[in-house]
Amino acid sequence: MILPRPKPETHRINRSGWLRAVVLGANDGIISTASLLVGVSTAGLEQVLMTGIAGLAAGAMSMAAGEYVSVYSQADIESADLRKERLEQQNFPAAELRELADIYVKRGVTRKLALQIAKQLMQHDALGAHARDELGISSVLTARPLQAALASAASFTIGASLPLMVTLFTPAPVLLPWLTGTTLIFLGILGAIAAQIGNASKLRGAWRVILWGAIAMAITAAVGRLFTTKI
């Protein structure tokens, strides 16, 4: 009996690096800018807009710098571990072979077969085999600082521009309810899109982003009213 040829599998783990940065940037852009605008909504429209624009610029640069530094730290750790692994393979090849075989044995492969697999993989790409199976480093999940920084800055700018556009085109008397409502809608759409890309529940993805966005705006609004009252 000839079995039908299976369809090619499409996994989404290769999106995790840039998707995390994009979702984080857009989410932070919407929440932080909208919360900032809600907090100063009692001021004049011009002051509110200037505050929002300043928050957009500062936030985008902060996201880019923070993402770059944090991901670069991960890349430094990966590079250091790979250098150490390369030296160990040069100085103790037999021990490294046994170490790789032990990993496969723990995963359920027989000792004899594990040694055969380890020998073949080390002949093909010793460092790559140890990086993947011993250290958990692969080309799919490797750190890319510049990609993460640019993705975060761009997505933050796009996200932050949404509440700014609402502020620009909404009359001052109804700014607060319009800004709050549209922001929650934007966050829900973002959460659903991120969940769709990650093949997760769109409803759950939207709900958790909306919840934390609402909490952030409520706290910021309370702080804004507190200081406005005191002044």
mmCIF file of C-alpha atoms in Angstrom:
data_model
loop_
_atom_site.group_PDB
_atom_site.id
_atom_site.type_symbol
_atom_site.label_atom_id
_atom_site.label_comp_id
_atom_site.label_asym_id
_atom_site.label_seq_id
_atom_site.Cartn_x
_atom_site.Cartn_y
_atom_site.Cartn_z
ATOM 1 C CA MET A 1 0.000 0.000 0.000
ATOM 2 C CA ILE A 2 1.427 3.339 -1.054
ATOM 3 C CA LEU A 3 0.787 6.061 1.457
ATOM 4 C CA PRO A 4 -0.075 9.533 0.141
ATOM 5 C CA ARG A 5 2.735 12.051 0.186
ATOM 6 C CA PRO A 6 2.332 14.228 3.305
ATOM 7 C CA LYS A 7 1.884 17.934 2.921
ATOM 8 C CA PRO A 8 4.968 20.027 3.747
ATOM 9 C CA GLU A 9 4.909 21.085 7.384
ATOM 10 C CA THR A 10 4.942 24.809 8.063
ATOM 11 C CA HIS A 11 6.210 25.598 11.528
ATOM 12 C CA ARG A 12 6.079 29.077 13.004
ATOM 13 C CA ILE A 13 8.970 28.974 15.468
ATOM 14 C CA ASN A 14 11.192 30.719 12.906
ATOM 15 C CA ARG A 15 9.015 33.806 13.360
ATOM 16 C CA SER A 16 9.561 34.031 17.088
ATOM 17 C CA GLY A 17 12.537 36.419 16.970
ATOM 18 C CA TRP A 18 11.054 39.235 14.920
ATOM 19 C CA LEU A 19 7.444 38.567 15.974
ATOM 20 C CA ARG A 20 8.277 39.089 19.646
ATOM 21 C CA ALA A 21 9.999 42.387 18.873
ATOM 22 C CA VAL A 22 7.188 43.600 16.599
ATOM 23 C CA VAL A 23 4.381 42.699 18.997
ATOM 24 C CA LEU A 24 6.245 44.162 21.963
ATOM 25 C CA GLY A 25 6.980 47.385 20.103
ATOM 26 C CA ALA A 26 3.462 47.890 18.760
ATOM 27 C CA ASN A 27 1.840 46.959 22.053
ATOM 28 C CA ASP A 28 4.116 49.294 24.005
ATOM 29 C CA GLY A 29 3.606 52.058 21.463
ATOM 30 C CA ILE A 30 -0.174 51.905 21.751
ATOM 31 C CA ILE A 31 -0.352 51.469 25.521
ATOM 32 C CA SER A 32 2.361 53.909 26.591
ATOM 33 C CA THR A 33 1.327 56.678 24.194
ATOM 34 C CA ALA A 34 -2.395 56.269 24.847
ATOM 35 C CA SER A 35 -1.815 56.146 28.598
ATOM 36 C CA LEU A 36 0.323 59.257 28.387
ATOM 37 C CA LEU A 37 -2.374 61.085 26.424
ATOM 38 C CA VAL A 38 -5.083 59.941 28.831
ATOM 39 C CA GLY A 39 -3.003 61.171 31.748
ATOM 40 C CA VAL A 40 -2.666 64.686 30.304
ATOM 41 C CA SER A 41 -6.084 64.831 28.634
ATOM 42 C CA THR A 42 -7.177 67.641 30.966
ATOM 43 C CA ALA A 43 -4.560 69.938 29.438
ATOM 44 C CA GLY A 44 -5.009 71.890 26.196
ATOM 45 C CA LEU A 45 -5.102 69.992 22.906
ATOM 46 C CA GLU A 46 -1.809 71.447 21.705
ATOM 47 C CA GLN A 47 -0.054 70.385 24.897
ATOM 48 C CA VAL A 48 -1.581 66.910 24.676
ATOM 49 C CA LEU A 49 -0.357 66.477 21.092
ATOM 50 C CA MET A 50 3.135 67.724 21.880
ATOM 51 C CA THR A 51 3.314 65.367 24.842
ATOM 52 C CA GLY A 52 2.236 62.471 22.639
ATOM 53 C CA ILE A 53 4.746 63.276 19.889
ATOM 54 C CA ALA A 54 7.549 63.576 22.425
ATOM 55 C CA GLY A 55 6.480 60.267 23.951
ATOM 56 C CA LEU A 56 6.484 58.637 20.508
ATOM 57 C CA ALA A 57 10.012 59.799 19.695
ATOM 58 C CA ALA A 58 11.425 58.955 23.104
ATOM 59 C CA GLY A 59 9.633 55.623 23.261
ATOM 60 C CA ALA A 60 10.751 54.501 19.798
ATOM 61 C CA MET A 61 14.390 55.252 20.587
ATOM 62 C CA SER A 62 14.076 53.630 23.994
ATOM 63 C CA MET A 63 12.558 50.494 22.495
ATOM 64 C CA ALA A 64 15.254 50.285 19.824
ATOM 65 C CA ALA A 65 18.100 50.813 22.284
ATOM 66 C CA GLY A 66 16.664 48.476 24.906
ATOM 67 C CA GLU A 67 15.923 45.727 22.420
ATOM 68 C CA TYR A 68 19.346 46.062 20.792
ATOM 69 C CA VAL A 69 21.225 45.924 24.099
ATOM 70 C CA SER A 70 19.202 43.027 25.513
ATOM 71 C CA VAL A 71 19.377 40.916 22.356
ATOM 72 C CA TYR A 72 23.060 41.770 21.889
ATOM 73 C CA SER A 73 23.681 40.460 25.399
ATOM 74 C CA GLN A 74 22.072 37.198 24.353
ATOM 75 C CA ALA A 75 24.239 37.144 21.216
ATOM 76 C CA ASP A 76 27.368 37.712 23.336
ATOM 77 C CA ILE A 77 26.463 34.754 25.551
ATOM 78 C CA GLU A 78 25.876 32.564 22.506
ATOM 79 C CA SER A 79 29.223 33.582 20.976
ATOM 80 C CA ALA A 80 31.085 32.907 24.226
ATOM 81 C CA ASP A 81 29.503 29.467 24.576
ATOM 82 C CA LEU A 82 30.345 28.612 20.963
ATOM 83 C CA ARG A 83 33.981 29.648 21.440
ATOM 84 C CA LYS A 84 34.196 27.474 24.533
ATOM 85 C CA GLU A 85 32.569 24.567 22.715
ATOM 86 C CA ARG A 86 34.982 24.916 19.791
ATOM 87 C CA LEU A 87 37.989 24.725 22.131
ATOM 88 C CA GLU A 88 36.582 21.688 23.911
ATOM 89 C CA GLN A 89 36.109 19.898 20.607
ATOM 90 C CA GLN A 90 39.686 20.668 19.613
ATOM 91 C CA ASN A 91 41.160 19.515 22.941
ATOM 92 C CA PHE A 92 38.805 16.688 23.968
ATOM 93 C CA PRO A 93 37.173 15.243 20.815
ATOM 94 C CA ALA A 94 36.431 11.830 22.332
ATOM 95 C CA ALA A 95 34.748 13.337 25.389
ATOM 96 C CA GLU A 96 32.678 15.631 23.185
ATOM 97 C CA LEU A 97 31.595 12.660 21.092
ATOM 98 C CA ARG A 98 30.430 10.789 24.215
ATOM 99 C CA GLU A 99 28.699 13.911 25.487
ATOM 100 C CA LEU A 100 26.699 14.250 22.274
ATOM 101 C CA ALA A 101 25.855 10.549 22.263
ATOM 102 C CA ASP A 102 24.660 10.786 25.889
ATOM 103 C CA ILE A 103 22.223 13.514 24.860
ATOM 104 C CA TYR A 104 20.637 11.203 22.281
ATOM 105 C CA VAL A 105 20.546 8.295 24.722
ATOM 106 C CA LYS A 106 18.588 10.475 27.167
ATOM 107 C CA ARG A 107 16.134 11.180 24.365
ATOM 108 C CA GLY A 108 15.455 7.470 23.899
ATOM 109 C CA VAL A 109 18.032 6.358 21.318
ATOM 110 C CA THR A 110 20.038 3.176 21.989
ATOM 111 C CA ARG A 111 23.687 3.643 22.941
ATOM 112 C CA LYS A 112 24.986 2.021 19.759
ATOM 113 C CA LEU A 113 22.777 4.097 17.476
ATOM 114 C CA ALA A 114 23.448 7.255 19.499
ATOM 115 C CA LEU A 115 27.188 6.841 18.943
ATOM 116 C CA GLN A 116 26.650 6.336 15.209
ATOM 117 C CA ILE A 117 24.503 9.444 14.988
ATOM 118 C CA ALA A 118 26.950 11.504 17.036
ATOM 119 C CA LYS A 119 29.899 10.402 14.855
ATOM 120 C CA GLN A 120 28.104 11.235 11.607
ATOM 121 C CA LEU A 121 26.888 14.607 12.861
ATOM 122 C CA MET A 122 30.314 15.581 14.178
ATOM 123 C CA GLN A 123 31.921 14.601 10.887
ATOM 124 C CA HIS A 124 29.430 16.775 9.059
ATOM 125 C CA ASP A 125 29.317 19.793 11.424
ATOM 126 C CA ALA A 126 30.616 19.171 14.933
ATOM 127 C CA LEU A 127 30.092 22.682 16.243
ATOM 128 C CA GLY A 128 26.618 22.925 14.746
ATOM 129 C CA ALA A 129 25.567 19.600 16.273
ATOM 130 C CA HIS A 130 26.724 20.595 19.762
ATOM 131 C CA ALA A 131 25.317 24.107 19.430
ATOM 132 C CA ARG A 132 21.899 22.746 18.522
ATOM 133 C CA ASP A 133 21.627 19.675 20.774
ATOM 134 C CA GLU A 134 23.798 20.633 23.746
ATOM 135 C CA LEU A 135 23.439 24.422 23.940
ATOM 136 C CA GLY A 136 20.035 24.869 22.278
ATOM 137 C CA ILE A 137 21.386 27.379 19.760
ATOM 138 C CA SER A 138 20.066 27.186 16.200
ATOM 139 C CA SER A 139 19.912 29.444 13.167
ATOM 140 C CA VAL A 140 16.154 29.765 13.713
ATOM 141 C CA LEU A 141 16.384 31.083 17.267
ATOM 142 C CA THR A 142 19.747 32.844 17.170
ATOM 143 C CA ALA A 143 19.842 36.407 18.454
ATOM 144 C CA ARG A 144 19.699 39.200 15.839
ATOM 145 C CA PRO A 145 20.145 42.511 17.688
ATOM 146 C CA LEU A 146 19.768 44.903 14.741
ATOM 147 C CA GLN A 147 16.680 43.136 13.401
ATOM 148 C CA ALA A 148 15.044 43.233 16.824
ATOM 149 C CA ALA A 149 15.944 46.907 17.359
ATOM 150 C CA LEU A 150 14.605 48.070 13.991
ATOM 151 C CA ALA A 151 11.464 45.953 14.313
ATOM 152 C CA SER A 152 10.754 47.321 17.797
ATOM 153 C CA ALA A 153 11.341 50.965 16.832
ATOM 154 C CA ALA A 154 9.232 50.719 13.665
ATOM 155 C CA SER A 155 6.349 48.882 15.323
ATOM 156 C CA PHE A 156 6.421 51.245 18.321
ATOM 157 C CA THR A 157 6.165 54.231 15.976
ATOM 158 C CA ILE A 158 3.232 52.694 14.118
ATOM 159 C CA GLY A 159 1.495 51.741 17.337
ATOM 160 C CA ALA A 160 2.046 55.138 18.942
ATOM 161 C CA SER A 161 0.771 56.977 15.870
ATOM 162 C CA LEU A 162 -2.690 55.403 16.256
ATOM 163 C CA PRO A 163 -3.726 57.150 19.501
ATOM 164 C CA LEU A 164 -2.023 60.320 18.249
ATOM 165 C CA MET A 165 -4.202 60.308 15.134
ATOM 166 C CA VAL A 166 -7.300 59.821 17.290
ATOM 167 C CA THR A 167 -6.235 62.781 19.439
ATOM 168 C CA LEU A 168 -5.595 64.935 16.396
ATOM 169 C CA PHE A 169 -9.043 64.403 14.873
ATOM 170 C CA THR A 170 -11.213 64.180 18.022
ATOM 171 C CA PRO A 171 -12.860 67.242 19.634
ATOM 172 C CA ALA A 172 -11.441 68.024 23.074
ATOM 173 C CA PRO A 173 -14.745 67.534 25.016
ATOM 174 C CA VAL A 174 -15.019 63.877 23.931
ATOM 175 C CA LEU A 175 -11.306 63.112 23.673
ATOM 176 C CA LEU A 176 -11.019 60.916 26.751
ATOM 177 C CA PRO A 177 -13.793 58.387 25.930
ATOM 178 C CA TRP A 178 -12.811 58.270 22.251
ATOM 179 C CA LEU A 179 -9.135 57.807 23.053
ATOM 180 C CA THR A 180 -9.833 55.092 25.607
ATOM 181 C CA GLY A 181 -12.293 53.206 23.419
ATOM 182 C CA THR A 182 -10.252 53.276 20.221
ATOM 183 C CA THR A 183 -7.095 52.294 22.088
ATOM 184 C CA LEU A 184 -8.766 49.180 23.465
ATOM 185 C CA ILE A 185 -9.958 48.363 19.941
ATOM 186 C CA PHE A 186 -6.432 48.832 18.546
ATOM 187 C CA LEU A 187 -5.015 46.599 21.278
ATOM 188 C CA GLY A 188 -7.616 43.918 20.619
ATOM 189 C CA ILE A 189 -6.812 43.912 16.900
ATOM 190 C CA LEU A 190 -3.081 43.724 17.643
ATOM 191 C CA GLY A 191 -3.540 40.844 20.060
ATOM 192 C CA ALA A 192 -5.689 38.939 17.573
ATOM 193 C CA ILE A 193 -3.208 39.471 14.723
ATOM 194 C CA ALA A 194 -0.273 38.366 16.868
ATOM 195 C CA ALA A 195 -2.183 35.263 17.937
ATOM 196 C CA GLN A 196 -3.110 34.512 14.316
ATOM 197 C CA ILE A 197 0.528 34.736 13.223
ATOM 198 C CA GLY A 198 1.543 32.490 16.095
ATOM 199 C CA ASN A 199 -1.332 30.062 15.386
ATOM 200 C CA ALA A 200 -2.840 30.633 18.837
ATOM 201 C CA SER A 201 -6.303 31.615 20.063
ATOM 202 C CA LYS A 202 -7.198 35.052 18.672
ATOM 203 C CA LEU A 203 -9.776 35.680 21.382
ATOM 204 C CA ARG A 204 -7.340 34.897 24.185
ATOM 205 C CA GLY A 205 -4.617 36.964 22.523
ATOM 206 C CA ALA A 206 -6.916 39.963 22.160
ATOM 207 C CA TRP A 207 -8.349 39.721 25.673
ATOM 208 C CA ARG A 208 -5.046 39.671 27.547
ATOM 209 C CA VAL A 209 -3.730 42.701 25.655
ATOM 210 C CA ILE A 210 -6.968 44.636 26.203
ATOM 211 C CA LEU A 211 -6.935 43.817 29.924
ATOM 212 C CA TRP A 212 -3.423 45.102 30.557
ATOM 213 C CA GLY A 213 -3.978 48.118 28.326
ATOM 214 C CA ALA A 214 -7.071 49.066 30.296
ATOM 215 C CA ILE A 215 -5.191 48.695 33.582
ATOM 216 C CA ALA A 216 -2.316 50.864 32.315
ATOM 217 C CA MET A 217 -4.645 53.640 31.136
ATOM 218 C CA ALA A 218 -6.684 53.544 34.343
ATOM 219 C CA ILE A 219 -3.601 53.929 36.519
ATOM 220 C CA THR A 220 -2.182 56.719 34.356
ATOM 221 C CA ALA A 221 -5.510 58.543 34.315
ATOM 222 C CA ALA A 222 -5.711 58.318 38.110
ATOM 223 C CA VAL A 223 -2.204 59.741 38.467
ATOM 224 C CA GLY A 224 -3.011 62.526 36.005
ATOM 225 C CA ARG A 225 -6.157 63.506 37.884
ATOM 226 C CA LEU A 226 -4.335 63.389 41.209
ATOM 227 C CA PHE A 227 -1.646 65.821 40.122
ATOM 228 C CA THR A 228 -4.109 68.019 38.223
ATOM 229 C CA THR A 229 -6.217 68.325 41.390
ATOM 230 C CA LYS A 230 -3.197 69.238 43.487
ATOM 231 C CA ILE A 231 -2.077 71.879 41.023
#
